[in-house]
Coordinates of C-alpha atoms in Angstrom, one line a residue:
M5 CA -38.5 -2.7 58.0
S6 CA -34.9 0.3 58.4
C7 CA -35.8 3.7 55.9
Q8 CA -32.5 2.8 54.3
S9 CA -33.6 -0.9 53.5
W10 CA -37.2 0.0 52.1
F11 CA -35.4 2.4 49.9
F12 CA -33.1 -0.3 48.8
A13 CA -35.0 -2.9 48.3
R14 CA -37.9 -0.5 46.5
A15 CA -34.9 0.6 44.3
T16 CA -33.9 -2.7 43.4
V17 CA -38.0 -3.2 42.3
S18 CA -38.1 -1.0 40.1
F19 CA -34.9 -1.2 38.6
K20 CA -36.0 -4.9 37.7
E21 CA -39.4 -3.5 36.6
K22 CA -37.6 -1.1 34.3
A23 CA -35.3 -3.5 32.8
A24 CA -38.1 -6.1 32.6
E25 CA -40.0 -2.9 30.4
M26 CA -37.2 -2.8 28.1
R27 CA -36.8 -6.4 27.8
K28 CA -39.6 -8.7 25.6
K29 CA -40.2 -12.4 25.2
I30 CA -40.3 -14.2 22.5
T31 CA -41.5 -17.5 22.5
T32 CA -39.5 -20.3 19.6
Y33 CA -39.1 -23.7 19.0
V34 CA -36.0 -25.3 18.1
D35 CA -34.3 -28.6 17.2
E36 CA -34.3 -30.5 19.5
D37 CA -29.5 -31.0 19.3
V38 CA -30.0 -26.8 19.2
A39 CA -31.8 -26.7 22.5
D40 CA -29.4 -29.6 24.0
A41 CA -26.2 -27.4 22.4
L42 CA -27.7 -24.3 23.9
E43 CA -28.4 -26.1 27.3
R44 CA -24.2 -27.5 27.5
V45 CA -23.5 -23.6 26.7
A46 CA -25.9 -21.8 29.9
L47 CA -24.5 -25.1 32.5
A48 CA -20.6 -24.5 30.6
K49 CA -20.9 -20.6 31.3
N50 CA -23.5 -20.6 34.4
Q51 CA -26.4 -18.8 32.5
S52 CA -29.5 -19.5 32.4
L53 CA -30.3 -20.7 28.9
S54 CA -33.0 -17.7 28.6
A55 CA -29.6 -16.0 28.9
V56 CA -27.8 -17.7 26.7
A57 CA -31.0 -17.5 23.5
A58 CA -30.9 -13.7 24.4
E59 CA -27.6 -13.8 23.8
L60 CA -26.7 -16.1 20.8
L61 CA -30.2 -13.8 19.1
E62 CA -28.3 -10.7 19.8
K63 CA -25.4 -11.8 18.4
G64 CA -27.7 -13.2 14.7
V65 CA -29.6 -10.6 15.0
V66 CA -26.2 -7.9 14.8
V67 CA -24.8 -10.5 11.5
Q68 CA -28.1 -10.0 10.2
A69 CA -28.7 -6.0 10.1
G70 CA -25.5 -5.7 8.9
E71 CA -26.3 -8.0 5.2
W72 CA -29.4 -7.6 4.9
G73 CA -28.6 -3.1 5.5
E74 CA -25.9 -4.2 2.7
S75 CA -28.7 -6.0 -0.3
M76 CA -29.9 -2.5 0.7
V77 CA -28.0 -0.1 0.7
V78 CA -26.1 -1.7 -2.5
P79 CA -29.4 -0.8 -5.2
L80 CA -29.8 2.6 -3.4
L81 CA -25.8 3.0 -4.4
E82 CA -26.7 1.8 -7.8
E83 CA -30.2 4.4 -8.2
V84 CA -27.3 7.3 -6.2
I85 CA -24.6 6.1 -8.9
R86 CA -27.3 6.0 -11.7
K87 CA -28.8 9.6 -11.4
E88 CA -25.4 11.1 -11.1
V89 CA -24.2 9.2 -13.9
A90 CA -27.2 11.1 -15.9
T91 CA -27.2 14.1 -14.3
G92 CA -23.3 14.2 -15.8
F93 CA -24.6 12.8 -19.2
N94 CA -27.1 15.2 -19.7
R95 CA -23.9 18.2 -17.6
M96 CA -22.0 16.8 -21.1
A97 CA -24.6 16.8 -23.8
K98 CA -26.3 20.0 -22.5
L99 CA -21.9 21.3 -22.7
L100 CA -21.7 20.2 -25.9
V101 CA -24.5 21.9 -28.0
R102 CA -23.5 24.8 -25.9
V103 CA -19.6 24.5 -27.8
G104 CA -21.3 23.9 -30.7
L105 CA -23.9 27.2 -31.0
E106 CA -20.5 29.0 -30.1
S107 CA -18.5 27.7 -32.7
G108 CA -20.8 28.6 -35.1
T109 CA -21.0 31.6 -34.1
A110 CA -17.3 32.8 -34.2
R111 CA -17.4 30.3 -37.7
G112 CA -20.6 32.9 -38.9
L113 CA -18.8 36.3 -37.4
I114 CA -15.6 35.7 -39.1
A115 CA -17.0 34.4 -41.5
H116 CA -19.1 38.4 -41.9
Q117 CA -15.5 39.8 -40.7
L118 CA -13.8 38.8 -43.7
T119 CA -16.6 40.0 -46.4
L120 CA -16.3 42.9 -44.6
T121 CA -12.7 44.5 -43.7
E122 CA -10.9 42.0 -46.4
G123 CA -13.6 42.5 -49.1
M124 CA -13.7 38.7 -49.5
D125 CA -16.6 37.6 -51.9
R126 CA -19.5 34.6 -50.1
E127 CA -18.1 32.1 -51.6
K128 CA -13.9 32.7 -51.4
V129 CA -14.4 32.7 -46.9
R130 CA -17.1 30.1 -48.1
R131 CA -13.8 27.2 -49.4
I132 CA -11.7 29.1 -46.8
S133 CA -14.3 28.0 -43.8
E134 CA -14.5 24.7 -45.1
G135 CA -10.5 24.3 -45.6
Y136 CA -10.7 24.5 -41.8
W137 CA -13.5 22.0 -40.9
A138 CA -11.9 19.2 -42.8
D139 CA -8.4 20.0 -41.4
A140 CA -10.8 20.2 -38.0
V141 CA -12.4 16.9 -38.7
R142 CA -8.9 15.2 -40.2
R143 CA -7.8 16.2 -36.2
L144 CA -10.0 14.9 -34.3
K145 CA -9.8 11.5 -36.5
T146 CA -6.1 11.3 -35.9
P147 CA -4.7 9.2 -33.6
I148 CA -2.7 11.4 -30.7
E149 CA 0.5 8.8 -30.8
D150 CA 0.5 10.5 -34.4
M151 CA 0.5 14.2 -32.9
P152 CA 4.0 14.6 -31.1
E153 CA 4.1 17.7 -30.7
L154 CA 0.6 17.8 -28.8
L155 CA 2.0 14.3 -26.8
Q156 CA 5.0 16.9 -26.1
A157 CA 2.8 19.3 -25.0
L158 CA 1.0 17.5 -22.7
T159 CA 3.9 16.1 -21.6
E160 CA 6.5 18.9 -20.5
T161 CA 2.3 20.5 -19.2
S162 CA 2.7 17.5 -16.9
V163 CA 6.0 17.2 -16.1
R164 CA 6.0 21.9 -14.7
S165 CA 2.8 21.3 -12.4
R166 CA 4.2 18.0 -10.5
A167 CA 5.6 19.4 -7.3
P168 CA 10.0 19.4 -6.5
G169 CA 11.4 16.8 -6.1
V170 CA 8.3 14.1 -7.2
P171 CA 9.4 11.4 -8.6
A172 CA 8.4 11.1 -13.1
T173 CA 5.9 7.7 -12.9
A174 CA 4.8 6.4 -16.0
E175 CA 1.6 8.1 -16.7
G176 CA 3.4 11.3 -16.4

C-alpha cells in the first residue's frame, strides 16, 4: 500500500469516526404502519431506513422545539410585560405624589404671599383658594367635548407639529 493510499484510507476512517462521535444512536419502537411507511420512503429515496428515520426525527425536533420555545417564551414575555407595567404604574404614582406635594407647596406660598404683600386676612385667602379649587375640580369633571377652546388648542398644536406635505388624518 502506498503512502498516499494509506493516508487517504486513514483520513476516511478518521472522518467516519468523527461523524460517528457527533451522532448518537437511538433505538425506538413504532407502530407497524409507521415502519411500513418509513421503509417505503427509504426505498423511494434510495436511502437507508436509519437515514430516513433520522431525517424525519430531526425535522420533528425542529418543529417541536419551535412549539416548546413559544410555550416557554409566552409566559416569560407576560412576566416581563407585567413587571414593566408595574414599574410604569409605580413611576406614575410617585409622579402624582410629587405633583401633589409641589402644588400644595405652591398653594401655601401663594397664600403666604397674598397675606404678606396684599394685606389680605387668612380667611379671605382661604375663600379665594377654595374658589380656585372648586373651579379646578369642575374643569377636571368636564368632558373635553365641552371645552372647545382646549380642543381647538390641541388641534392647532397637532396641525403645526405635522410635517409639511403630510395630509391630515382623522386622528389629528
